[in-house]
């Protein structure tokens, strides 16, 4: 119990520093790169004076540290602000400036937009992880058990192919072949869960090489450990040794990969894949927000994604420590 | 100790929970639904006077009717058809009269009448409204009887004929809504063939208006979906998710020509593409340098590069606009004239000129980067030192407009200008009248006077003459911007969807559409 408390307090404090640094970086970068959200909001015929007045009213001309301090003050109360361009009544976007358009009550709360999109992304990410594990675990474990033989080479070849396929290209090709030509699966947008299968498959292909490699390395290195031979000498069957002991121990590096690499990769790829499939998750929300310079939405998603990564890392490390108490993080 | 099994079970439960929380929406097969994949997003404010964005304007055209309808067919740009008005005439210099259709109802049930036209015109033309720049100026509206109105501009000192074509562009609102701006902003309430139902995410839903004065549309529902990526729009069209896809790329148009399930169309738009010179900044504050740059550009090469996506035009407005004419003194490709003008201006062979920044976009219009490189190379041939800056749309949109100090970034910008009616002033005044000059900052009393004169000419035939013989030649001689070509729109639609009308300004009319 004391170990767990100490572990979480220490890791949470470290994580908080990372999150603040990332928030600061994103916040500053958004304001120094070209692209004024006010122009997107007001449309092409707005005069320069109106644009400037609106920017000042929204606090966009305050010094960046002042803006950041105000923002942090908001975020610590759980308020991620309101979208610059999306209205309170729906996910509509920019170009308007009538009457009370920019009053906070007429703009969508960022958290509401994210919470609407999150279930779609969770479904997609969950399916992608599931499909990826289904593809990669049998291949990776077989490669680890038959190190240096054909299953190992097959795993290497497959991983090389998978890792060489650009996800956006694969997405377009699969939509064309499977959905347009084959009519086997729906794609583009979202009507029901079957719309998540094709994008999930693309993500799974991207994730698989990492899983195949770590499963194969973890299993093969465990097979060389003395406890495998010792167990068999004491009468345990090879199958039992593999299923009960080797695979269990091999899970530790796999969990690390799942937490650190896979979740990171998944978060990055979700943006591209959701955009390509026009899939209404957090990734599409983020990409559209970038196009429209919707700063509050970009900041919130970046901070939440960073928080998620930090938390997953902490949980994975904690789980690994629990599986094997010799590990120290 | 937490076991691996417990962790996996927990993760599985979380995924299952996520999946169960998803709405499972079944496609309603009995409804005739058209899903329109739009390239432009909607604003969060459904008051048509609150914005000047293309996407929202296209959406409004489905919900709102107008006094007149301008089909803007090639070669017949001056034709107006009845819509909410059945007839119209110019009474005198400052008065235009519209007779209104009887028996029309708004989507909320209110009966349409003269008071709605009065409320709409007076509200939309109020200079404090954000979209007021779309309209020639302030008006008063006299209600002659419940179905007759007179638009009056006498008090404001400009001719009422300027509302002739604009009558096809100004969406008619309910007077009750105009009186309640909050309600007006929340939902569009028009008299057109489709009623607004709701917005969910990036999809807005409309249903057939049973009481539409033109007859109930055969399509039951329109889903207006914002799909920013052109590839996704096309793939969605090909797999049947979408029935209409806006603004295809020229290459997509080519590749879909032989498709069995998709019909593609191309049509000249109301949009010209311009190379704007920053006229309030050296060296383009000297018309000779601007002319030298224009003479250095071989537009035939640009047209070759653009292929189907562009049509040659030597005018400051598109052939789909009233007043279009091939301007005789429009700058032609003439490197020798370019060199001579540079020498006259004191920069022989370009020596002494600063490096010129040319700002263009990528991912918004077709091939802007490619022809930007071509233009830069052609200008460098005669001695200009040009640096091309290619920006993604949001950064480009910020860069092209002049700031609070009147100055804009760089020295030249690539910009298109699409407007929703045949009226040429919607292009000419925002761009080249010193009262706006949103991008190039030109301030030339002769151009202002000529623009005022053509606007003030009542007789359409006489106005055409003024435009062709005075205004356009003057602009061509001073070339504050160089119109490169007229843009072509590409659309794709399900082959069995018939009766769709594509306006050259972007909106799509589905009131007569049906699935064959």
PDB file of N, CA, C and O in Angstrom, chain A residues 35-36 39 44-45 48 86-87 89 91-97 101 119-120 172 176 179 187-188 190-191 195 251 275-276 278 288 291 293 319 322, chain B residues 1 4 7 22-23 25 41-45 50-53 130 133 186 201-203 228-229 232 235 238-239 241-242 392 394 398 401-403 417:
ATOM      1  N   UNK A  35      -1.361  32.433 -39.049  1.00  0.00           N
ATOM      2  CA  UNK A  35      -2.747  31.948 -39.053  1.00  0.00           C
ATOM      3  C   UNK A  35      -3.509  32.568 -37.901  1.00  0.00           C
ATOM      4  O   UNK A  35      -3.350  32.166 -36.764  1.00  0.00           O
ATOM      5  N   UNK A  36      -4.314  33.573 -38.201  1.00  0.00           N
ATOM      6  CA  UNK A  36      -5.057  34.270 -37.163  1.00  0.00           C
ATOM      7  C   UNK A  36      -6.472  33.700 -37.110  1.00  0.00           C
ATOM      8  O   UNK A  36      -7.197  33.747 -38.096  1.00  0.00           O
ATOM      9  N   UNK A  39      -9.530  35.804 -38.476  1.00  0.00           N
ATOM     10  CA  UNK A  39      -9.848  35.871 -39.902  1.00  0.00           C
ATOM     11  C   UNK A  39     -10.761  34.704 -40.298  1.00  0.00           C
ATOM     12  O   UNK A  39     -11.701  34.849 -41.073  1.00  0.00           O
ATOM     13  N   UNK A  44     -14.107  36.566 -45.280  1.00  0.00           N
ATOM     14  CA  UNK A  44     -13.222  37.370 -46.123  1.00  0.00           C
ATOM     15  C   UNK A  44     -13.558  38.849 -46.217  1.00  0.00           C
ATOM     16  O   UNK A  44     -12.677  39.650 -46.476  1.00  0.00           O
ATOM     17  N   UNK A  45     -14.834  39.218 -46.015  1.00  0.00           N
ATOM     18  CA  UNK A  45     -15.191  40.617 -46.260  1.00  0.00           C
ATOM     19  C   UNK A  45     -15.025  41.492 -45.022  1.00  0.00           C
ATOM     20  O   UNK A  45     -15.327  42.678 -45.064  1.00  0.00           O
ATOM     21  N   UNK A  48     -10.240  45.245 -41.620  1.00  0.00           N
ATOM     22  CA  UNK A  48      -9.121  45.039 -40.698  1.00  0.00           C
ATOM     23  C   UNK A  48      -9.470  45.556 -39.304  1.00  0.00           C
ATOM     24  O   UNK A  48      -9.076  44.965 -38.299  1.00  0.00           O
ATOM     25  N   UNK A  86     -16.903  26.963 -33.169  1.00  0.00           N
ATOM     26  CA  UNK A  86     -18.073  26.076 -33.182  1.00  0.00           C
ATOM     27  C   UNK A  86     -19.165  26.634 -32.280  1.00  0.00           C
ATOM     28  O   UNK A  86     -18.899  27.111 -31.188  1.00  0.00           O
ATOM     29  N   UNK A  87     -20.408  26.525 -32.765  1.00  0.00           N
ATOM     30  CA  UNK A  87     -21.502  27.129 -32.022  1.00  0.00           C
ATOM     31  C   UNK A  87     -22.013  26.176 -30.955  1.00  0.00           C
ATOM     32  O   UNK A  87     -21.777  24.982 -31.006  1.00  0.00           O
ATOM     33  N   UNK A  89     -24.946  25.182 -30.495  1.00  0.00           N
ATOM     34  CA  UNK A  89     -26.029  24.285 -30.895  1.00  0.00           C
ATOM     35  C   UNK A  89     -25.560  23.094 -31.723  1.00  0.00           C
ATOM     36  O   UNK A  89     -26.289  22.152 -31.935  1.00  0.00           O
ATOM     37  N   UNK A  91     -21.880  21.339 -34.131  1.00  0.00           N
ATOM     38  CA  UNK A  91     -20.458  21.463 -34.428  1.00  0.00           C
ATOM     39  C   UNK A  91     -20.270  22.286 -35.686  1.00  0.00           C
ATOM     40  O   UNK A  91     -19.614  21.882 -36.613  1.00  0.00           O
ATOM     41  N   UNK A  92     -20.914  23.422 -35.743  1.00  0.00           N
ATOM     42  CA  UNK A  92     -20.748  24.287 -36.899  1.00  0.00           C
ATOM     43  C   UNK A  92     -19.470  25.094 -36.746  1.00  0.00           C
ATOM     44  O   UNK A  92     -18.919  25.186 -35.668  1.00  0.00           O
ATOM     45  N   UNK A  93     -19.046  25.683 -37.836  1.00  0.00           N
ATOM     46  CA  UNK A  93     -17.736  26.329 -37.781  1.00  0.00           C
ATOM     47  C   UNK A  93     -17.722  27.689 -38.443  1.00  0.00           C
ATOM     48  O   UNK A  93     -18.546  27.996 -39.284  1.00  0.00           O
ATOM     49  N   UNK A  94     -16.767  28.457 -38.113  1.00  0.00           N
ATOM     50  CA  UNK A  94     -16.341  29.812 -38.448  1.00  0.00           C
ATOM     51  C   UNK A  94     -17.047  30.674 -39.473  1.00  0.00           C
ATOM     52  O   UNK A  94     -17.957  30.274 -40.166  1.00  0.00           O
ATOM     53  N   UNK A  95     -16.612  31.893 -39.546  1.00  0.00           N
ATOM     54  CA  UNK A  95     -17.014  32.788 -40.608  1.00  0.00           C
ATOM     55  C   UNK A  95     -18.160  33.728 -40.273  1.00  0.00           C
ATOM     56  O   UNK A  95     -18.665  34.415 -41.135  1.00  0.00           O
ATOM     57  N   UNK A  96     -18.590  33.772 -39.032  1.00  0.00           N
ATOM     58  CA  UNK A  96     -19.756  34.565 -38.698  1.00  0.00           C
ATOM     59  C   UNK A  96     -19.404  35.608 -37.649  1.00  0.00           C
ATOM     60  O   UNK A  96     -18.538  35.417 -36.834  1.00  0.00           O
ATOM     61  N   UNK A  97     -20.118  36.717 -37.667  1.00  0.00           N
ATOM     62  CA  UNK A  97     -19.812  37.740 -36.664  1.00  0.00           C
ATOM     63  C   UNK A  97     -21.012  38.617 -36.378  1.00  0.00           C
ATOM     64  O   UNK A  97     -20.897  39.820 -36.236  1.00  0.00           O
ATOM     65  N   UNK A 101     -22.615  36.632 -31.580  1.00  0.00           N
ATOM     66  CA  UNK A 101     -22.003  35.376 -32.014  1.00  0.00           C
ATOM     67  C   UNK A 101     -20.843  34.962 -31.118  1.00  0.00           C
ATOM     68  O   UNK A 101     -20.652  33.798 -30.828  1.00  0.00           O
ATOM     69  N   UNK A 119     -16.161   8.778 -27.503  1.00  0.00           N
ATOM     70  CA  UNK A 119     -16.627   7.387 -27.674  1.00  0.00           C
ATOM     71  C   UNK A 119     -16.298   6.820 -29.056  1.00  0.00           C
ATOM     72  O   UNK A 119     -15.953   5.644 -29.181  1.00  0.00           O
ATOM     73  N   UNK A 120     -16.373   7.663 -30.089  1.00  0.00           N
ATOM     74  CA  UNK A 120     -16.053   7.192 -31.440  1.00  0.00           C
ATOM     75  C   UNK A 120     -14.579   6.789 -31.526  1.00  0.00           C
ATOM     76  O   UNK A 120     -14.237   5.750 -32.078  1.00  0.00           O
ATOM     77  N   UNK A 172      -6.637   4.906 -48.188  1.00  0.00           N
ATOM     78  CA  UNK A 172      -7.314   5.211 -49.456  1.00  0.00           C
ATOM     79  C   UNK A 172      -7.467   3.948 -50.307  1.00  0.00           C
ATOM     80  O   UNK A 172      -8.518   3.722 -50.914  1.00  0.00           O
ATOM     81  N   UNK A 176     -10.986   2.118 -51.324  1.00  0.00           N
ATOM     82  CA  UNK A 176     -11.279   1.886 -52.735  1.00  0.00           C
ATOM     83  C   UNK A 176     -11.569   0.407 -53.013  1.00  0.00           C
ATOM     84  O   UNK A 176     -12.581   0.070 -53.626  1.00  0.00           O
ATOM     85  N   UNK A 179     -14.354  -1.108 -49.879  1.00  0.00           N
ATOM     86  CA  UNK A 179     -15.661  -0.459 -49.778  1.00  0.00           C
ATOM     87  C   UNK A 179     -16.245  -0.099 -51.149  1.00  0.00           C
ATOM     88  O   UNK A 179     -17.374  -0.452 -51.460  1.00  0.00           O
ATOM     89  N   UNK A 187     -17.454   2.565 -45.317  1.00  0.00           N
ATOM     90  CA  UNK A 187     -16.366   3.467 -44.912  1.00  0.00           C
ATOM     91  C   UNK A 187     -16.858   4.882 -45.134  1.00  0.00           C
ATOM     92  O   UNK A 187     -17.857   5.089 -45.819  1.00  0.00           O
ATOM     93  N   UNK A 188     -16.144   5.843 -44.608  1.00  0.00           N
ATOM     94  CA  UNK A 188     -16.459   7.280 -44.735  1.00  0.00           C
ATOM     95  C   UNK A 188     -17.613   7.667 -43.805  1.00  0.00           C
ATOM     96  O   UNK A 188     -18.757   7.274 -44.011  1.00  0.00           O
ATOM     97  N   UNK A 190     -19.754   7.943 -40.176  1.00  0.00           N
ATOM     98  CA  UNK A 190     -20.140   6.969 -39.160  1.00  0.00           C
ATOM     99  C   UNK A 190     -21.658   6.836 -39.111  1.00  0.00           C
ATOM    100  O   UNK A 190     -22.378   7.829 -38.967  1.00  0.00           O
ATOM    101  N   UNK A 191     -22.136   5.640 -39.296  1.00  0.00           N
ATOM    102  CA  UNK A 191     -23.565   5.360 -39.119  1.00  0.00           C
ATOM    103  C   UNK A 191     -23.762   4.318 -38.019  1.00  0.00           C
ATOM    104  O   UNK A 191     -24.710   4.388 -37.270  1.00  0.00           O
ATOM    105  N   UNK A 195     -18.693   0.908 -39.369  1.00  0.00           N
ATOM    106  CA  UNK A 195     -17.890   1.949 -40.035  1.00  0.00           C
ATOM    107  C   UNK A 195     -16.503   2.081 -39.412  1.00  0.00           C
ATOM    108  O   UNK A 195     -15.633   2.738 -39.981  1.00  0.00           O
ATOM    109  N   UNK A 251       4.760 -11.001 -21.125  1.00  0.00           N
ATOM    110  CA  UNK A 251       3.762  -9.928 -21.148  1.00  0.00           C
ATOM    111  C   UNK A 251       4.324  -8.597 -20.655  1.00  0.00           C
ATOM    112  O   UNK A 251       3.825  -7.537 -21.000  1.00  0.00           O
ATOM    113  N   UNK A 275      -9.330  11.566 -40.216  1.00  0.00           N
ATOM    114  CA  UNK A 275      -9.504  12.585 -41.262  1.00  0.00           C
ATOM    115  C   UNK A 275      -9.760  11.904 -42.605  1.00  0.00           C
ATOM    116  O   UNK A 275     -10.676  12.283 -43.336  1.00  0.00           O
ATOM    117  N   UNK A 276      -8.956  10.889 -42.919  1.00  0.00           N
ATOM    118  CA  UNK A 276      -9.099  10.201 -44.211  1.00  0.00           C
ATOM    119  C   UNK A 276     -10.467   9.539 -44.333  1.00  0.00           C
ATOM    120  O   UNK A 276     -11.059   9.514 -45.407  1.00  0.00           O
ATOM    121  N   UNK A 278     -13.116  10.498 -42.615  1.00  0.00           N
ATOM    122  CA  UNK A 278     -14.114  11.448 -42.116  1.00  0.00           C
ATOM    123  C   UNK A 278     -14.871  10.850 -40.928  1.00  0.00           C
ATOM    124  O   UNK A 278     -16.085  10.975 -40.797  1.00  0.00           O
ATOM    125  N   UNK A 288      -9.660  19.420 -37.920  1.00  0.00           N
ATOM    126  CA  UNK A 288     -10.485  20.561 -38.319  1.00  0.00           C
ATOM    127  C   UNK A 288     -10.161  21.792 -37.476  1.00  0.00           C
ATOM    128  O   UNK A 288     -10.151  22.913 -37.981  1.00  0.00           O
ATOM    129  N   UNK A 291      -7.072  23.375 -38.896  1.00  0.00           N
ATOM    130  CA  UNK A 291      -7.365  24.117 -40.121  1.00  0.00           C
ATOM    131  C   UNK A 291      -8.003  25.469 -39.808  1.00  0.00           C
ATOM    132  O   UNK A 291      -7.781  26.447 -40.495  1.00  0.00           O
ATOM    133  N   UNK A 293      -7.785  27.108 -36.913  1.00  0.00           N
ATOM    134  CA  UNK A 293      -7.082  27.800 -35.819  1.00  0.00           C
ATOM    135  C   UNK A 293      -7.989  27.952 -34.591  1.00  0.00           C
ATOM    136  O   UNK A 293      -8.085  29.025 -33.995  1.00  0.00           O
ATOM    137  N   UNK A 319       1.470  -1.789 -13.323  1.00  0.00           N
ATOM    138  CA  UNK A 319       1.055  -3.173 -13.611  1.00  0.00           C
ATOM    139  C   UNK A 319       2.274  -4.070 -13.738  1.00  0.00           C
ATOM    140  O   UNK A 319       2.300  -5.180 -13.193  1.00  0.00           O
ATOM    141  N   UNK A 322       3.671  -4.867 -10.489  1.00  0.00           N
ATOM    142  CA  UNK A 322       2.853  -5.832  -9.776  1.00  0.00           C
ATOM    143  C   UNK A 322       3.051  -7.250 -10.285  1.00  0.00           C
ATOM    144  O   UNK A 322       3.009  -8.206  -9.513  1.00  0.00           O
TER     145      UNK A 322
ATOM    146  N   UNK B   1      -1.941  -8.687  -5.376  1.00  0.00           N
ATOM    147  CA  UNK B   1      -1.227  -8.368  -6.623  1.00  0.00           C
ATOM    148  C   UNK B   1      -2.207  -8.375  -7.810  1.00  0.00           C
ATOM    149  O   UNK B   1      -3.061  -9.234  -7.899  1.00  0.00           O
ATOM    150  N   UNK B   4      -2.249 -10.283 -14.662  1.00  0.00           N
ATOM    151  CA  UNK B   4      -2.374  -9.937 -16.081  1.00  0.00           C
ATOM    152  C   UNK B   4      -3.820 -10.117 -16.542  1.00  0.00           C
ATOM    153  O   UNK B   4      -4.368  -9.322 -17.305  1.00  0.00           O
ATOM    154  N   UNK B   7      -5.955  -7.280 -15.552  1.00  0.00           N
ATOM    155  CA  UNK B   7      -5.693  -6.091 -16.385  1.00  0.00           C
ATOM    156  C   UNK B   7      -6.385  -6.232 -17.735  1.00  0.00           C
ATOM    157  O   UNK B   7      -7.082  -5.338 -18.209  1.00  0.00           O
ATOM    158  N   UNK B  22     -21.914   3.700 -28.108  1.00  0.00           N
ATOM    159  CA  UNK B  22     -22.029   4.330 -29.423  1.00  0.00           C
ATOM    160  C   UNK B  22     -23.462   4.254 -29.939  1.00  0.00           C
ATOM    161  O   UNK B  22     -24.121   3.242 -29.788  1.00  0.00           O
ATOM    162  N   UNK B  23     -23.915   5.307 -30.558  1.00  0.00           N
ATOM    163  CA  UNK B  23     -25.238   5.232 -31.163  1.00  0.00           C
ATOM    164  C   UNK B  23     -25.213   4.345 -32.399  1.00  0.00           C
ATOM    165  O   UNK B  23     -24.326   4.471 -33.226  1.00  0.00           O
ATOM    166  N   UNK B  25     -27.005   3.773 -35.536  1.00  0.00           N
ATOM    167  CA  UNK B  25     -28.041   4.385 -36.364  1.00  0.00           C
ATOM    168  C   UNK B  25     -28.253   3.556 -37.619  1.00  0.00           C
ATOM    169  O   UNK B  25     -27.313   3.275 -38.343  1.00  0.00           O
ATOM    170  N   UNK B  41     -17.437  24.627 -44.394  1.00  0.00           N
ATOM    171  CA  UNK B  41     -18.156  24.448 -43.140  1.00  0.00           C
ATOM    172  C   UNK B  41     -19.255  25.486 -42.965  1.00  0.00           C
ATOM    173  O   UNK B  41     -19.255  26.514 -43.628  1.00  0.00           O
ATOM    174  N   UNK B  42     -20.200  25.175 -42.071  1.00  0.00           N
ATOM    175  CA  UNK B  42     -21.240  26.148 -41.741  1.00  0.00           C
ATOM    176  C   UNK B  42     -20.789  26.977 -40.545  1.00  0.00           C
ATOM    177  O   UNK B  42     -19.968  26.542 -39.764  1.00  0.00           O
ATOM    178  N   UNK B  43     -21.356  28.162 -40.424  1.00  0.00           N
ATOM    179  CA  UNK B  43     -21.044  28.963 -39.246  1.00  0.00           C
ATOM    180  C   UNK B  43     -21.989  28.552 -38.131  1.00  0.00           C
ATOM    181  O   UNK B  43     -22.929  27.793 -38.345  1.00  0.00           O
ATOM    182  N   UNK B  44     -21.761  29.114 -36.969  1.00  0.00           N
ATOM    183  CA  UNK B  44     -22.636  28.794 -35.851  1.00  0.00           C
ATOM    184  C   UNK B  44     -23.807  29.754 -35.744  1.00  0.00           C
ATOM    185  O   UNK B  44     -24.505  29.769 -34.748  1.00  0.00           O
ATOM    186  N   UNK B  45     -24.025  30.538 -36.784  1.00  0.00           N
ATOM    187  CA  UNK B  45     -25.032  31.585 -36.713  1.00  0.00           C
ATOM    188  C   UNK B  45     -25.821  31.559 -38.021  1.00  0.00           C
ATOM    189  O   UNK B  45     -25.265  31.769 -39.091  1.00  0.00           O
ATOM    190  N   UNK B  50     -25.035  37.794 -41.127  1.00  0.00           N
ATOM    191  CA  UNK B  50     -23.961  37.794 -40.134  1.00  0.00           C
ATOM    192  C   UNK B  50     -22.631  37.291 -40.685  1.00  0.00           C
ATOM    193  O   UNK B  50     -21.665  37.200 -39.947  1.00  0.00           O
ATOM    194  N   UNK B  51     -22.565  36.906 -41.937  1.00  0.00           N
ATOM    195  CA  UNK B  51     -21.351  36.268 -42.426  1.00  0.00           C
ATOM    196  C   UNK B  51     -21.161  36.520 -43.918  1.00  0.00           C
ATOM    197  O   UNK B  51     -22.109  36.974 -44.600  1.00  0.00           O
ATOM    198  N   UNK B  52     -19.983  36.197 -44.394  1.00  0.00           N
ATOM    199  CA  UNK B  52     -19.722  36.298 -45.840  1.00  0.00           C
ATOM    200  C   UNK B  52     -18.997  35.031 -46.297  1.00  0.00           C
ATOM    201  O   UNK B  52     -18.121  35.091 -47.151  1.00  0.00           O
ATOM    202  N   UNK B  53     -19.338  33.901 -45.711  1.00  0.00           N
ATOM    203  CA  UNK B  53     -18.631  32.667 -46.052  1.00  0.00           C
ATOM    204  C   UNK B  53     -19.393  31.858 -47.103  1.00  0.00           C
ATOM    205  O   UNK B  53     -20.623  31.789 -47.078  1.00  0.00           O
ATOM    206  N   UNK B 130     -22.703  42.606 -40.622  1.00  0.00           N
ATOM    207  CA  UNK B 130     -21.421  42.117 -41.144  1.00  0.00           C
ATOM    208  C   UNK B 130     -21.426  41.850 -42.648  1.00  0.00           C
ATOM    209  O   UNK B 130     -20.401  42.023 -43.304  1.00  0.00           O
ATOM    210  N   UNK B 133     -21.568  44.551 -46.844  1.00  0.00           N
ATOM    211  CA  UNK B 133     -20.728  44.834 -48.018  1.00  0.00           C
ATOM    212  C   UNK B 133     -21.192  44.057 -49.252  1.00  0.00           C
ATOM    213  O   UNK B 133     -20.757  44.336 -50.365  1.00  0.00           O
ATOM    214  N   UNK B 186     -30.493  31.261 -34.307  1.00  0.00           N
ATOM    215  CA  UNK B 186     -30.528  29.860 -33.879  1.00  0.00           C
ATOM    216  C   UNK B 186     -30.885  28.876 -34.978  1.00  0.00           C
ATOM    217  O   UNK B 186     -30.391  27.761 -34.999  1.00  0.00           O
ATOM    218  N   UNK B 201     -23.013  17.428 -35.072  1.00  0.00           N
ATOM    219  CA  UNK B 201     -21.617  17.402 -35.492  1.00  0.00           C
ATOM    220  C   UNK B 201     -21.444  18.206 -36.753  1.00  0.00           C
ATOM    221  O   UNK B 201     -21.927  19.338 -36.849  1.00  0.00           O
ATOM    222  N   UNK B 202     -20.799  17.619 -37.756  1.00  0.00           N
ATOM    223  CA  UNK B 202     -20.582  18.339 -39.005  1.00  0.00           C
ATOM    224  C   UNK B 202     -21.672  18.046 -40.030  1.00  0.00           C
ATOM    225  O   UNK B 202     -21.481  18.252 -41.219  1.00  0.00           O
ATOM    226  N   UNK B 203     -22.796  17.491 -39.583  1.00  0.00           N
ATOM    227  CA  UNK B 203     -23.897  17.177 -40.506  1.00  0.00           C
ATOM    228  C   UNK B 203     -25.132  17.971 -40.111  1.00  0.00           C
ATOM    229  O   UNK B 203     -25.535  17.976 -38.950  1.00  0.00           O
ATOM    230  N   UNK B 228     -14.013  18.012 -45.366  1.00  0.00           N
ATOM    231  CA  UNK B 228     -12.970  18.907 -45.874  1.00  0.00           C
ATOM    232  C   UNK B 228     -12.040  18.284 -46.908  1.00  0.00           C
ATOM    233  O   UNK B 228     -11.525  18.990 -47.766  1.00  0.00           O
ATOM    234  N   UNK B 229     -11.836  16.979 -46.858  1.00  0.00           N
ATOM    235  CA  UNK B 229     -10.841  16.377 -47.750  1.00  0.00           C
ATOM    236  C   UNK B 229     -11.468  15.944 -49.079  1.00  0.00           C
ATOM    237  O   UNK B 229     -12.453  15.201 -49.099  1.00  0.00           O
ATOM    238  N   UNK B 232     -11.641  12.159 -49.686  1.00  0.00           N
ATOM    239  CA  UNK B 232     -12.704  11.511 -48.915  1.00  0.00           C
ATOM    240  C   UNK B 232     -14.062  11.784 -49.564  1.00  0.00           C
ATOM    241  O   UNK B 232     -14.912  10.889 -49.631  1.00  0.00           O
ATOM    242  N   UNK B 235     -14.222   9.382 -52.588  1.00  0.00           N
ATOM    243  CA  UNK B 235     -14.375   7.971 -52.213  1.00  0.00           C
ATOM    244  C   UNK B 235     -15.763   7.723 -51.621  1.00  0.00           C
ATOM    245  O   UNK B 235     -16.379   6.686 -51.877  1.00  0.00           O
ATOM    246  N   UNK B 238     -18.087   7.453 -54.423  1.00  0.00           N
ATOM    247  CA  UNK B 238     -17.947   6.179 -55.147  1.00  0.00           C
ATOM    248  C   UNK B 238     -18.525   5.005 -54.379  1.00  0.00           C
ATOM    249  O   UNK B 238     -19.004   4.048 -54.981  1.00  0.00           O
ATOM    250  N   UNK B 239     -18.442   5.043 -53.034  1.00  0.00           N
ATOM    251  CA  UNK B 239     -18.993   3.880 -52.309  1.00  0.00           C
ATOM    252  C   UNK B 239     -20.450   4.095 -51.890  1.00  0.00           C
ATOM    253  O   UNK B 239     -21.012   3.285 -51.168  1.00  0.00           O
ATOM    254  N   UNK B 241     -21.835   6.478 -49.994  1.00  0.00           N
ATOM    255  CA  UNK B 241     -22.134   7.202 -48.757  1.00  0.00           C
ATOM    256  C   UNK B 241     -22.672   8.595 -49.080  1.00  0.00           C
ATOM    257  O   UNK B 241     -23.507   9.123 -48.369  1.00  0.00           O
ATOM    258  N   UNK B 242     -22.119   9.210 -50.108  1.00  0.00           N
ATOM    259  CA  UNK B 242     -22.555  10.542 -50.520  1.00  0.00           C
ATOM    260  C   UNK B 242     -23.217  10.453 -51.894  1.00  0.00           C
ATOM    261  O   UNK B 242     -22.872   9.596 -52.705  1.00  0.00           O
ATOM    262  N   UNK B 392      -0.495  27.220 -46.034  1.00  0.00           N
ATOM    263  CA  UNK B 392      -1.728  26.427 -45.920  1.00  0.00           C
ATOM    264  C   UNK B 392      -2.896  27.413 -45.712  1.00  0.00           C
ATOM    265  O   UNK B 392      -2.675  28.562 -45.318  1.00  0.00           O
ATOM    266  N   UNK B 394      -5.316  28.506 -43.701  1.00  0.00           N
ATOM    267  CA  UNK B 394      -5.572  29.450 -42.601  1.00  0.00           C
ATOM    268  C   UNK B 394      -4.506  30.545 -42.558  1.00  0.00           C
ATOM    269  O   UNK B 394      -4.812  31.721 -42.362  1.00  0.00           O
ATOM    270  N   UNK B 398      -4.991  34.669 -43.519  1.00  0.00           N
ATOM    271  CA  UNK B 398      -4.556  35.763 -42.651  1.00  0.00           C
ATOM    272  C   UNK B 398      -3.624  36.704 -43.418  1.00  0.00           C
ATOM    273  O   UNK B 398      -3.674  37.917 -43.268  1.00  0.00           O
ATOM    274  N   UNK B 401      -5.186  39.510 -46.500  1.00  0.00           N
ATOM    275  CA  UNK B 401      -5.955  40.731 -46.231  1.00  0.00           C
ATOM    276  C   UNK B 401      -5.091  41.789 -45.561  1.00  0.00           C
ATOM    277  O   UNK B 401      -4.210  41.472 -44.767  1.00  0.00           O
ATOM    278  N   UNK B 402      -5.390  43.050 -45.877  1.00  0.00           N
ATOM    279  CA  UNK B 402      -4.640  44.143 -45.274  1.00  0.00           C
ATOM    280  C   UNK B 402      -4.955  44.237 -43.787  1.00  0.00           C
ATOM    281  O   UNK B 402      -6.077  43.966 -43.354  1.00  0.00           O
ATOM    282  N   UNK B 403      -3.961  44.609 -43.002  1.00  0.00           N
ATOM    283  CA  UNK B 403      -4.140  44.700 -41.555  1.00  0.00           C
ATOM    284  C   UNK B 403      -4.672  46.062 -41.149  1.00  0.00           C
ATOM    285  O   UNK B 403      -5.034  46.897 -41.994  1.00  0.00           O
ATOM    286  N   UNK B 417     -12.188  35.108 -56.273  1.00  0.00           N
ATOM    287  CA  UNK B 417     -13.327  35.860 -55.709  1.00  0.00           C
ATOM    288  C   UNK B 417     -14.612  35.327 -56.315  1.00  0.00           C
ATOM    289  O   UNK B 417     -14.904  35.536 -57.475  1.00  0.00           O
TER     290      UNK B 417
END
